[in-house]
Amino acid sequence: MSQLPQHDLSACPGCGEPPASADRFCGACGHDLTAVPEAAAGPDRPTVAIGTPVAWPDPPARDPNSLTTATQHPGDLPGTDSGGRDLPTMAVRTDTPKAAPEEGDFTLAAPDPRAAAAQSATPPAGTPAGAKLCVACRSGAVDPDGYCENCGHAQPRERDHMEEELSSVAAVSDRGLRHHRNEDAFAVSATALPDGSPASLAIVCDGVSSATRPDEASAAAARAAGQALLTALPRGTHPQQAMHEAIVAAAEAVNSLAEEPGQDGQDHDPHRHQNAPACTIVGAIVADGLLIVGWVGDSRAYWVPDDRTSPPARLTQDDSWAAQMVAAGLMNEAEAYADERAHAITGWLGADAYELEPHTAAFKPDRPGVVVVCTDGLWNYAEAADEMARVVPADAAGRPLHGAQVLVGHALDGGGHDNVTVALLPFTLSPQGAGSA
């Protein structure tokens, strides 16, 4: 994910890093920037932020003293695009979903160097006891800076692959197969409302890669939003209002990074634009029979009912160039997302963002299902609601971590062009019904 390009190439085709305007070769990987890129090379492109705000339709009228009049059923949204129109019947993406394994955790389709760190290897003679071996050459020791003393290969970072599972929510985040680091982040938690009823929440953030310190931005936003929800929900704040306040808290956390020095020396990287840290955010809450979603940017939430004969739905509207074109009636969904400007985002968290406009919506499902909260690293390979429903395992509500692993694996099988993060929140109906709004 990146911001407004200021050069002929907004990102290096080889590594994704933004080049300086006068560079003929990428300073990060040496890629020839004068080479003509292949047309339509792949199903997804780096997301960029553009400075034209989306003119979204006004939200439904709502009683200022109530946050429940906008509540609707996910079944009322039988797979619509950002402009409220039916999604095209033909698949926008050409990746063919692969069947998930019936048992056990998902296994990556190709050997992954990150898995090598956990495998045993015979240390070379003279290697200090307990020293880590390089995941690339399997023979060199890793120095304190994280590089192999034999081949110089940079070793995996802690954020390259993360998993977390609670009884009512799970999330998985992966660096992907093309990026050199993971700029996504998530926060998942469970708490209780004042009446003792349970509440589950998930926050997923995607760093804007051409911004300074995008990984710090996503981590700060996820952490702040998650903590805000854990504070507000037990206090009795309505979940929809709590989500709005959590996004505001996340924005303030990201804004504060613009005044702080970087932690990894990126502020002095001559190949990186010096703009404010930025990220997108999407979150979901399942509490008291309600499903609440909130977002800024192009990370998404989907509703997938357990009964797959019922229609799934996309619950969020992208803040993006493609969504703006569709909403204005200038392009259909397939045309807009085939354009190279499709993933240019028009809303984000960051000090250089336009006026913050958190989007929130409340739903009251009338049947059990699962909520998929994800970055574009996943939905690039399952964009329409029915496509997402096809790749979500049938037992995802009962095994959310396994379901999240399968979805991340689906994105890696499709090419893994971006960081991939997904959280799954099962939704069940209580014996008392769907709860009061």
Tab-separated table of C-alpha atoms in Angstrom:
chain	number	residue	atom	x	y	z
A	1	MET	CA	0.000	0.000	0.000
A	2	SER	CA	1.451	3.381	-0.984
A	3	GLN	CA	0.546	7.046	-1.305
A	4	LEU	CA	0.257	9.541	-4.146
A	5	PRO	CA	3.041	8.852	-6.687
A	6	GLN	CA	5.296	11.783	-7.444
A	7	HIS	CA	7.316	10.035	-10.183
A	8	ASP	CA	6.666	8.181	-13.421
A	9	LEU	CA	6.882	5.046	-11.313
A	10	SER	CA	5.251	5.231	-7.906
A	11	ALA	CA	6.884	1.986	-6.836
A	12	CYS	CA	9.694	-0.217	-8.057
A	13	PRO	CA	8.250	-3.181	-10.033
A	14	GLY	CA	10.892	-5.391	-8.442
A	15	CYS	CA	10.563	-4.704	-4.726
A	16	GLY	CA	7.765	-2.186	-4.313
A	17	GLU	CA	9.978	0.559	-2.837
A	18	PRO	CA	9.313	4.111	-4.175
A	19	PRO	CA	12.271	5.283	-6.331
A	20	ALA	CA	13.680	8.793	-6.500
A	21	SER	CA	12.513	10.757	-9.537
A	22	ALA	CA	15.917	10.788	-11.238
A	23	ASP	CA	16.787	7.143	-10.572
A	24	ARG	CA	17.190	4.813	-13.541
A	25	PHE	CA	17.716	1.838	-11.255
A	26	CYS	CA	16.041	1.066	-7.928
A	27	GLY	CA	18.324	1.931	-5.036
A	28	ALA	CA	16.843	-0.924	-2.974
A	29	CYS	CA	17.024	-3.877	-5.377
A	30	GLY	CA	18.718	-2.586	-8.561
A	31	HIS	CA	15.669	-3.135	-10.818
A	32	ASP	CA	15.855	-1.328	-14.191
A	33	LEU	CA	13.216	1.410	-13.836
A	34	THR	CA	13.374	2.296	-17.554
A	35	ALA	CA	12.051	-1.100	-18.628
A	36	VAL	CA	8.502	-1.078	-19.944
A	37	PRO	CA	6.267	-2.927	-17.457
A	38	GLU	CA	4.068	-5.753	-18.572
A	39	ALA	CA	0.430	-4.846	-19.035
A	40	ALA	CA	-1.951	-5.986	-16.348
A	41	ALA	CA	0.769	-7.889	-14.559
A	42	GLY	CA	-1.132	-9.656	-11.857
A	43	PRO	CA	-4.492	-9.401	-10.148
A	44	ASP	CA	-3.515	-6.773	-7.587
A	45	ARG	CA	-1.471	-3.581	-7.527
A	46	PRO	CA	-0.024	-1.429	-4.771
A	47	THR	CA	-2.639	0.731	-3.123
A	48	VAL	CA	-1.978	4.448	-3.427
A	49	ALA	CA	-3.577	7.351	-1.622
A	50	ILE	CA	-4.949	10.181	-3.731
A	51	GLY	CA	-6.086	13.582	-2.602
A	52	THR	CA	-9.654	13.568	-3.900
A	53	PRO	CA	-12.204	12.867	-1.160
A	54	VAL	CA	-15.029	10.462	-1.967
A	55	ALA	CA	-18.465	12.077	-2.199
A	56	TRP	CA	-20.306	9.258	-0.457
A	57	PRO	CA	-24.117	9.486	-0.259
A	58	ASP	CA	-25.455	10.838	3.004
A	59	PRO	CA	-26.043	8.087	5.608
A	60	PRO	CA	-29.620	7.194	6.577
A	61	ALA	CA	-31.240	9.644	8.956
A	62	ARG	CA	-30.534	8.681	12.535
A	63	ASP	CA	-31.969	9.774	15.839
A	64	PRO	CA	-29.112	11.621	17.602
A	65	ASN	CA	-30.209	10.040	20.871
A	66	SER	CA	-30.101	6.523	19.461
A	67	LEU	CA	-27.459	4.565	17.629
A	68	THR	CA	-29.750	1.745	16.595
A	69	THR	CA	-32.025	3.119	13.883
A	70	ALA	CA	-29.431	2.320	11.190
A	71	THR	CA	-29.351	-1.353	12.184
A	72	GLN	CA	-30.183	-3.736	9.339
A	73	HIS	CA	-29.818	-7.366	8.388
A	74	PRO	CA	-26.746	-8.555	6.454
A	75	GLY	CA	-29.215	-10.464	4.295
A	76	ASP	CA	-30.488	-7.093	3.101
A	77	LEU	CA	-27.141	-6.669	1.296
A	78	PRO	CA	-27.054	-9.502	-1.256
A	79	GLY	CA	-23.544	-8.705	-2.480
A	80	THR	CA	-23.432	-5.098	-3.652
A	81	ASP	CA	-20.605	-2.886	-4.775
A	82	SER	CA	-19.549	0.397	-3.182
A	83	GLY	CA	-22.270	2.254	-5.058
A	84	GLY	CA	-25.013	-0.086	-3.911
A	85	ARG	CA	-25.318	-1.888	-7.261
A	86	ASP	CA	-25.264	-5.640	-7.805
A	87	LEU	CA	-21.812	-7.098	-8.251
A	88	PRO	CA	-20.971	-8.438	-11.723
A	89	THR	CA	-21.739	-12.115	-12.191
A	90	MET	CA	-18.332	-12.789	-13.729
A	91	ALA	CA	-15.352	-12.940	-11.398
A	92	VAL	CA	-13.263	-9.778	-11.393
A	93	ARG	CA	-10.141	-11.680	-10.403
A	94	THR	CA	-8.862	-14.560	-12.473
A	95	ASP	CA	-7.262	-16.549	-9.654
A	96	THR	CA	-8.847	-19.968	-9.252
A	97	PRO	CA	-9.476	-20.753	-5.569
A	98	LYS	CA	-7.801	-23.948	-4.425
A	99	ALA	CA	-9.593	-26.407	-2.247
A	100	ALA	CA	-8.705	-26.153	1.421
A	101	PRO	CA	-7.459	-29.287	3.143
A	102	GLU	CA	-10.115	-31.174	4.992
A	103	GLU	CA	-8.061	-31.712	8.115
A	104	GLY	CA	-5.187	-30.022	9.850
A	105	ASP	CA	-3.780	-26.566	9.475
A	106	PHE	CA	-3.281	-25.074	6.042
A	107	THR	CA	0.087	-25.843	4.475
A	108	LEU	CA	1.701	-23.266	2.201
A	109	ALA	CA	1.694	-24.312	-1.435
A	110	ALA	CA	5.389	-23.577	-1.929
A	111	PRO	CA	8.420	-23.822	0.358
A	112	ASP	CA	8.604	-20.743	2.524
A	113	PRO	CA	11.967	-19.617	3.959
A	114	ARG	CA	10.206	-18.482	7.130
A	115	ALA	CA	9.394	-22.079	7.953
A	116	ALA	CA	13.033	-23.012	7.744
A	117	ALA	CA	13.816	-21.187	10.952
A	118	ALA	CA	11.914	-23.787	12.889
A	119	GLN	CA	13.607	-26.714	11.166
A	120	SER	CA	16.704	-28.331	12.574
A	121	ALA	CA	19.992	-28.156	10.728
A	122	THR	CA	23.484	-29.290	11.523
A	123	PRO	CA	25.459	-26.245	12.676
A	124	PRO	CA	28.798	-25.782	10.935
A	125	ALA	CA	31.954	-26.381	12.911
A	126	GLY	CA	32.797	-23.511	15.214
A	127	THR	CA	29.216	-22.198	15.437
A	128	PRO	CA	28.556	-20.946	18.999
A	129	ALA	CA	26.097	-23.042	20.982
A	130	GLY	CA	22.547	-21.723	20.674
A	131	ALA	CA	23.322	-19.522	17.660
A	132	LYS	CA	20.550	-19.152	15.082
A	133	LEU	CA	21.243	-20.467	11.604
A	134	CYS	CA	20.385	-18.604	8.424
A	135	VAL	CA	17.019	-19.597	6.929
A	136	ALA	CA	18.459	-19.161	3.403
A	137	CYS	CA	21.807	-20.988	3.324
A	138	ARG	CA	21.207	-23.115	6.455
A	139	SER	CA	24.899	-22.911	7.348
A	140	GLY	CA	25.786	-19.373	8.422
A	141	ALA	CA	25.191	-18.016	11.915
A	142	VAL	CA	22.976	-14.952	12.321
A	143	ASP	CA	24.693	-11.854	13.715
A	144	PRO	CA	23.096	-9.530	16.311
A	145	ASP	CA	21.811	-7.255	13.526
A	146	GLY	CA	19.798	-10.087	11.989
A	147	TYR	CA	21.976	-10.894	8.973
A	148	CYS	CA	23.683	-14.143	8.002
A	149	GLU	CA	27.454	-14.052	8.533
A	150	ASN	CA	27.866	-16.456	5.621
A	151	CYS	CA	25.572	-15.202	2.834
A	152	GLY	CA	24.372	-11.874	4.219
A	153	HIS	CA	20.692	-12.807	3.963
A	154	ALA	CA	18.384	-10.725	6.184
A	155	GLN	CA	16.527	-12.989	8.600
A	156	PRO	CA	12.752	-13.081	9.157
A	157	ARG	CA	11.300	-10.511	11.525
A	158	GLU	CA	8.881	-11.275	14.322
A	159	ARG	CA	6.007	-9.656	12.397
A	160	ASP	CA	6.576	-11.711	9.244
A	161	HIS	CA	3.974	-14.204	10.433
A	162	MET	CA	1.676	-13.679	13.438
A	163	GLU	CA	-1.243	-15.689	14.763
A	164	GLU	CA	-3.557	-15.191	17.716
A	165	GLU	CA	-6.561	-17.216	18.803
A	166	LEU	CA	-9.176	-16.607	21.487
A	167	SER	CA	-12.318	-18.647	22.077
A	168	SER	CA	-14.435	-16.212	20.049
A	169	VAL	CA	-12.038	-14.647	17.531
A	170	ALA	CA	-8.787	-15.444	15.730
A	171	ALA	CA	-6.423	-13.630	13.375
A	172	VAL	CA	-3.454	-14.406	11.137
A	173	SER	CA	-1.070	-11.935	9.491
A	174	ASP	CA	1.637	-12.804	6.969
A	175	ARG	CA	4.297	-10.839	5.118
A	176	GLY	CA	3.312	-12.422	1.805
A	177	LEU	CA	5.675	-13.630	-0.886
A	178	ARG	CA	6.784	-10.363	-2.486
A	179	HIS	CA	7.240	-7.792	0.296
A	180	HIS	CA	10.362	-7.534	2.419
A	181	ARG	CA	8.407	-6.872	5.631
A	182	ASN	CA	4.892	-7.041	7.053
A	183	GLU	CA	3.228	-3.625	7.251
A	184	ASP	CA	-0.126	-5.019	8.450
A	185	ALA	CA	-1.177	-5.294	12.080
A	186	PHE	CA	-4.164	-6.584	14.028
A	187	ALA	CA	-5.671	-6.614	17.501
A	188	VAL	CA	-8.194	-9.205	18.684
A	189	SER	CA	-9.809	-9.304	22.113
A	190	ALA	CA	-12.778	-10.521	24.089
A	191	THR	CA	-14.524	-8.675	26.897
A	192	ALA	CA	-17.937	-8.411	28.552
A	193	LEU	CA	-20.693	-5.827	28.502
A	194	PRO	CA	-22.048	-4.406	31.789
A	195	ASP	CA	-24.739	-7.112	31.888
A	196	GLY	CA	-22.079	-9.823	31.643
A	197	SER	CA	-22.825	-10.807	28.047
A	198	PRO	CA	-19.722	-11.474	25.922
A	199	ALA	CA	-18.291	-9.181	23.278
A	200	SER	CA	-15.619	-10.014	20.704
A	201	LEU	CA	-13.683	-7.551	18.603
A	202	ALA	CA	-11.115	-7.475	15.832
A	203	ILE	CA	-9.140	-4.586	14.380
A	204	VAL	CA	-7.087	-4.940	11.179
A	205	CYS	CA	-4.791	-2.202	9.822
A	206	ASP	CA	-2.788	-1.950	6.598
A	207	GLY	CA	0.205	0.410	6.463
A	208	VAL	CA	0.499	2.767	3.480
A	209	SER	CA	3.798	1.549	2.077
A	210	SER	CA	5.047	4.730	0.435
A	211	ALA	CA	4.523	6.613	3.693
A	212	THR	CA	7.233	6.805	6.314
A	213	ARG	CA	7.161	3.939	8.874
A	214	PRO	CA	3.946	2.262	7.675
A	215	ASP	CA	4.554	-0.746	9.913
A	216	GLU	CA	4.644	1.509	12.972
A	217	ALA	CA	1.459	3.267	11.809
A	218	SER	CA	-0.528	0.055	11.483
A	219	ALA	CA	0.736	-1.277	14.813
A	220	ALA	CA	-0.087	1.975	16.625
A	221	ALA	CA	-3.555	2.160	15.098
A	222	ALA	CA	-4.455	-1.448	15.892
A	223	ARG	CA	-3.190	-1.146	19.437
A	224	ALA	CA	-5.013	2.143	20.126
A	225	ALA	CA	-8.304	1.044	18.590
A	226	GLY	CA	-8.278	-2.294	20.404
A	227	GLN	CA	-7.565	-0.657	23.739
A	228	ALA	CA	-10.279	1.963	23.181
A	229	LEU	CA	-12.861	-0.755	22.584
A	230	LEU	CA	-11.761	-2.717	25.640
A	231	THR	CA	-12.268	0.434	27.687
A	232	ALA	CA	-15.581	1.560	26.180
A	233	LEU	CA	-17.576	-1.677	25.851
A	234	PRO	CA	-17.479	-2.809	29.522
A	235	ARG	CA	-18.433	0.746	30.452
A	236	GLY	CA	-21.738	0.447	28.577
A	237	THR	CA	-20.926	2.554	25.510
A	238	HIS	CA	-23.044	1.468	22.570
A	239	PRO	CA	-20.854	-0.687	20.285
A	240	GLN	CA	-21.392	1.555	17.272
A	241	GLN	CA	-20.351	4.641	19.200
A	242	ALA	CA	-17.445	2.695	20.701
A	243	MET	CA	-16.261	1.774	17.202
A	244	HIS	CA	-16.404	5.401	16.096
A	245	GLU	CA	-14.371	6.479	19.129
A	246	ALA	CA	-11.879	3.647	18.555
A	247	ILE	CA	-11.170	4.827	14.997
A	248	VAL	CA	-10.663	8.372	16.281
A	249	ALA	CA	-8.240	7.041	18.907
A	250	ALA	CA	-6.397	5.089	16.211
A	251	ALA	CA	-6.113	8.207	14.063
A	252	GLU	CA	-4.675	10.184	16.973
A	253	ALA	CA	-2.122	7.438	17.610
A	254	VAL	CA	-0.983	7.495	13.987
A	255	ASN	CA	-0.919	11.300	13.904
A	256	SER	CA	1.381	11.333	16.913
A	257	LEU	CA	3.971	9.283	15.014
A	258	ALA	CA	4.554	12.209	12.657
A	259	GLU	CA	6.217	14.052	15.544
A	260	GLU	CA	8.372	11.115	16.625
A	261	PRO	CA	11.645	9.811	15.151
A	262	GLY	CA	11.549	6.438	13.435
A	263	GLN	CA	12.656	3.311	15.224
A	264	ASP	CA	14.416	1.654	12.320
A	265	GLY	CA	16.309	4.445	10.591
A	266	GLN	CA	13.797	4.841	7.752
A	267	ASP	CA	13.620	8.578	8.341
A	268	HIS	CA	17.120	8.775	6.825
A	269	ASP	CA	16.429	6.441	3.905
A	270	PRO	CA	17.113	8.486	0.720
A	271	HIS	CA	14.855	6.179	-1.295
A	272	ARG	CA	11.746	6.808	0.816
A	273	HIS	CA	9.497	9.849	0.613
A	274	GLN	CA	9.354	11.747	3.887
A	275	ASN	CA	5.619	11.909	4.446
A	276	ALA	CA	3.525	11.221	7.506
A	277	PRO	CA	3.023	7.624	8.701
A	278	ALA	CA	-0.333	6.338	7.456
A	279	CYS	CA	-2.544	3.258	7.403
A	280	THR	CA	-6.074	2.052	6.781
A	281	ILE	CA	-8.286	0.483	9.435
A	282	VAL	CA	-11.264	-1.854	9.605
A	283	GLY	CA	-12.834	-3.345	12.695
A	284	ALA	CA	-15.759	-5.476	13.808
A	285	ILE	CA	-17.562	-6.080	17.088
A	286	VAL	CA	-19.905	-8.965	17.870
A	287	ALA	CA	-21.923	-8.176	21.003
A	288	ASP	CA	-25.493	-8.490	22.315
A	289	GLY	CA	-26.842	-9.867	19.042
A	290	LEU	CA	-25.344	-7.005	17.056
A	291	LEU	CA	-22.603	-6.919	14.440
A	292	ILE	CA	-20.834	-3.565	14.232
A	293	VAL	CA	-18.260	-2.623	11.606
A	294	GLY	CA	-16.152	0.502	11.195
A	295	TRP	CA	-13.492	1.501	8.706
A	296	VAL	CA	-11.421	4.134	6.939
A	297	GLY	CA	-9.663	3.144	3.723
A	298	ASP	CA	-9.937	-0.006	1.638
A	299	SER	CA	-9.597	-2.798	4.191
A	300	ARG	CA	-12.880	-4.711	4.321
A	301	ALA	CA	-15.378	-6.738	6.339
A	302	TYR	CA	-17.560	-9.506	4.897
A	303	TRP	CA	-20.523	-11.457	6.274
A	304	VAL	CA	-20.550	-15.184	5.454
A	305	PRO	CA	-23.540	-17.126	6.875
A	306	ASP	CA	-23.045	-20.691	8.050
A	307	ASP	CA	-25.881	-21.683	5.729
A	308	ARG	CA	-24.182	-21.097	2.394
A	309	THR	CA	-27.542	-21.102	0.597
A	310	SER	CA	-28.073	-17.686	2.216
A	311	PRO	CA	-26.393	-14.735	0.507
A	312	PRO	CA	-23.095	-13.412	1.862
A	313	ALA	CA	-22.479	-9.664	1.940
A	314	ARG	CA	-19.713	-7.137	1.907
A	315	LEU	CA	-20.303	-4.845	4.871
A	316	THR	CA	-17.896	-2.003	4.048
A	317	GLN	CA	-17.454	0.512	1.233
A	318	ASP	CA	-13.916	1.263	0.072
A	319	ASP	CA	-12.428	4.725	0.317
A	320	SER	CA	-10.740	4.239	-3.051
A	321	TRP	CA	-10.520	5.534	-6.597
A	322	ALA	CA	-12.265	2.448	-7.957
A	323	ALA	CA	-15.158	2.768	-5.506
A	324	GLN	CA	-15.500	6.437	-6.383
A	325	MET	CA	-15.716	5.630	-10.096
A	326	VAL	CA	-18.325	2.952	-9.470
A	327	ALA	CA	-20.352	5.188	-7.145
A	328	ALA	CA	-20.333	7.958	-9.746
A	329	GLY	CA	-21.578	5.538	-12.413
A	330	LEU	CA	-18.503	6.119	-14.581
A	331	MET	CA	-17.359	2.484	-14.510
A	332	ASN	CA	-18.701	-0.863	-13.442
A	333	GLU	CA	-16.914	-2.881	-10.761
A	334	ALA	CA	-14.901	-4.986	-13.208
A	335	GLU	CA	-13.705	-1.986	-15.218
A	336	ALA	CA	-12.794	0.070	-12.151
A	337	TYR	CA	-10.732	-2.641	-10.479
A	338	ALA	CA	-8.939	-3.480	-13.735
A	339	ASP	CA	-7.611	0.084	-13.891
A	340	GLU	CA	-4.089	0.774	-12.597
A	341	ARG	CA	-5.537	3.483	-10.323
A	342	ALA	CA	-8.027	1.100	-8.717
A	343	HIS	CA	-6.310	0.810	-5.354
A	344	ALA	CA	-5.616	4.506	-4.903
A	345	ILE	CA	-7.160	5.168	-1.505
A	346	THR	CA	-9.049	8.377	-0.770
A	347	GLY	CA	-9.277	7.935	2.992
A	348	TRP	CA	-6.633	6.896	5.532
A	349	LEU	CA	-5.352	7.530	9.035
A	350	GLY	CA	-2.388	9.887	9.231
A	351	ALA	CA	-1.357	13.463	9.875
A	352	ASP	CA	-1.565	14.284	6.151
A	353	ALA	CA	-5.051	12.819	5.716
A	354	TYR	CA	-8.079	14.904	4.915
A	355	GLU	CA	-10.695	15.448	7.605
A	356	LEU	CA	-11.228	12.152	9.379
A	357	GLU	CA	-14.596	10.588	8.547
A	358	PRO	CA	-14.963	7.205	10.269
A	359	HIS	CA	-17.574	4.966	8.676
A	360	THR	CA	-19.641	2.741	10.977
A	361	ALA	CA	-22.605	0.458	10.409
A	362	ALA	CA	-24.689	-1.789	12.632
A	363	PHE	CA	-26.282	-5.078	11.592
A	364	LYS	CA	-28.513	-7.576	13.351
A	365	PRO	CA	-27.991	-10.991	11.693
A	366	ASP	CA	-30.919	-13.375	11.904
A	367	ARG	CA	-28.761	-16.484	11.470
A	368	PRO	CA	-25.313	-17.695	12.545
A	369	GLY	CA	-22.272	-16.975	10.452
A	370	VAL	CA	-18.758	-15.606	10.488
A	371	VAL	CA	-17.382	-12.102	9.959
A	372	VAL	CA	-14.238	-11.819	7.812
A	373	VAL	CA	-12.138	-8.722	8.577
A	374	CYS	CA	-9.206	-8.355	6.187
A	375	THR	CA	-6.734	-6.241	4.249
A	376	ASP	CA	-6.615	-6.060	0.471
A	377	GLY	CA	-3.851	-8.642	0.542
A	378	LEU	CA	-6.679	-11.175	0.941
A	379	TRP	CA	-9.636	-9.643	-0.868
A	380	ASN	CA	-7.550	-9.089	-4.008
A	381	TYR	CA	-7.962	-12.857	-4.431
A	382	ALA	CA	-11.621	-13.057	-3.329
A	383	GLU	CA	-13.166	-9.690	-4.019
A	384	ALA	CA	-16.901	-10.256	-4.370
A	385	ALA	CA	-18.873	-11.499	-1.378
A	386	ASP	CA	-19.718	-14.791	-3.083
A	387	GLU	CA	-16.039	-15.326	-3.930
A	388	MET	CA	-15.100	-14.777	-0.292
A	389	ALA	CA	-17.820	-17.161	0.857
A	390	ARG	CA	-16.442	-19.870	-1.441
A	391	VAL	CA	-12.964	-19.763	0.111
A	392	VAL	CA	-14.066	-19.483	3.758
A	393	PRO	CA	-14.018	-23.030	5.185
A	394	ALA	CA	-17.425	-24.449	6.107
A	395	ASP	CA	-16.297	-24.954	9.706
A	396	ALA	CA	-14.766	-21.480	10.104
A	397	ALA	CA	-17.206	-20.495	12.860
A	398	GLY	CA	-16.097	-23.472	14.937
A	399	ARG	CA	-12.399	-23.269	14.010
A	400	PRO	CA	-11.665	-19.579	13.408
A	401	LEU	CA	-7.871	-19.884	13.576
A	402	HIS	CA	-7.840	-22.694	11.047
A	403	GLY	CA	-10.217	-20.674	8.880
A	404	ALA	CA	-7.935	-17.648	9.011
A	405	GLN	CA	-4.937	-19.826	8.121
A	406	VAL	CA	-6.792	-21.203	5.109
A	407	LEU	CA	-7.660	-17.701	3.907
A	408	VAL	CA	-4.067	-16.487	4.248
A	409	GLY	CA	-2.954	-19.602	2.390
A	410	HIS	CA	-5.451	-18.827	-0.367
A	411	ALA	CA	-3.839	-15.417	-0.863
A	412	LEU	CA	-0.327	-16.904	-0.866
A	413	ASP	CA	-1.407	-19.521	-3.395
A	414	GLY	CA	-2.742	-16.698	-5.560
A	415	GLY	CA	0.654	-15.001	-5.610
A	416	GLY	CA	0.984	-13.316	-2.226
A	417	HIS	CA	1.740	-9.956	-3.839
A	418	ASP	CA	0.875	-8.029	-0.673
A	419	ASN	CA	0.906	-8.477	3.080
A	420	VAL	CA	-2.097	-10.588	4.118
A	421	THR	CA	-4.075	-10.173	7.324
A	422	VAL	CA	-7.436	-11.662	8.219
A	423	ALA	CA	-9.474	-11.973	11.413
A	424	LEU	CA	-12.533	-14.200	11.818
A	425	LEU	CA	-15.316	-13.527	14.335
A	426	PRO	CA	-18.004	-16.210	14.638
A	427	PHE	CA	-21.538	-14.873	15.163
A	428	THR	CA	-23.989	-17.071	17.048
A	429	LEU	CA	-27.576	-16.418	18.069
A	430	SER	CA	-28.192	-16.426	21.801
A	431	PRO	CA	-31.048	-18.492	23.278
A	432	GLN	CA	-32.826	-15.252	24.082
A	433	GLY	CA	-32.776	-14.190	20.453
A	434	ALA	CA	-30.693	-11.668	18.642
A	435	GLY	CA	-30.510	-9.288	21.555
A	436	SER	CA	-31.894	-5.803	21.909
A	437	ALA	CA	-30.733	-2.980	19.721
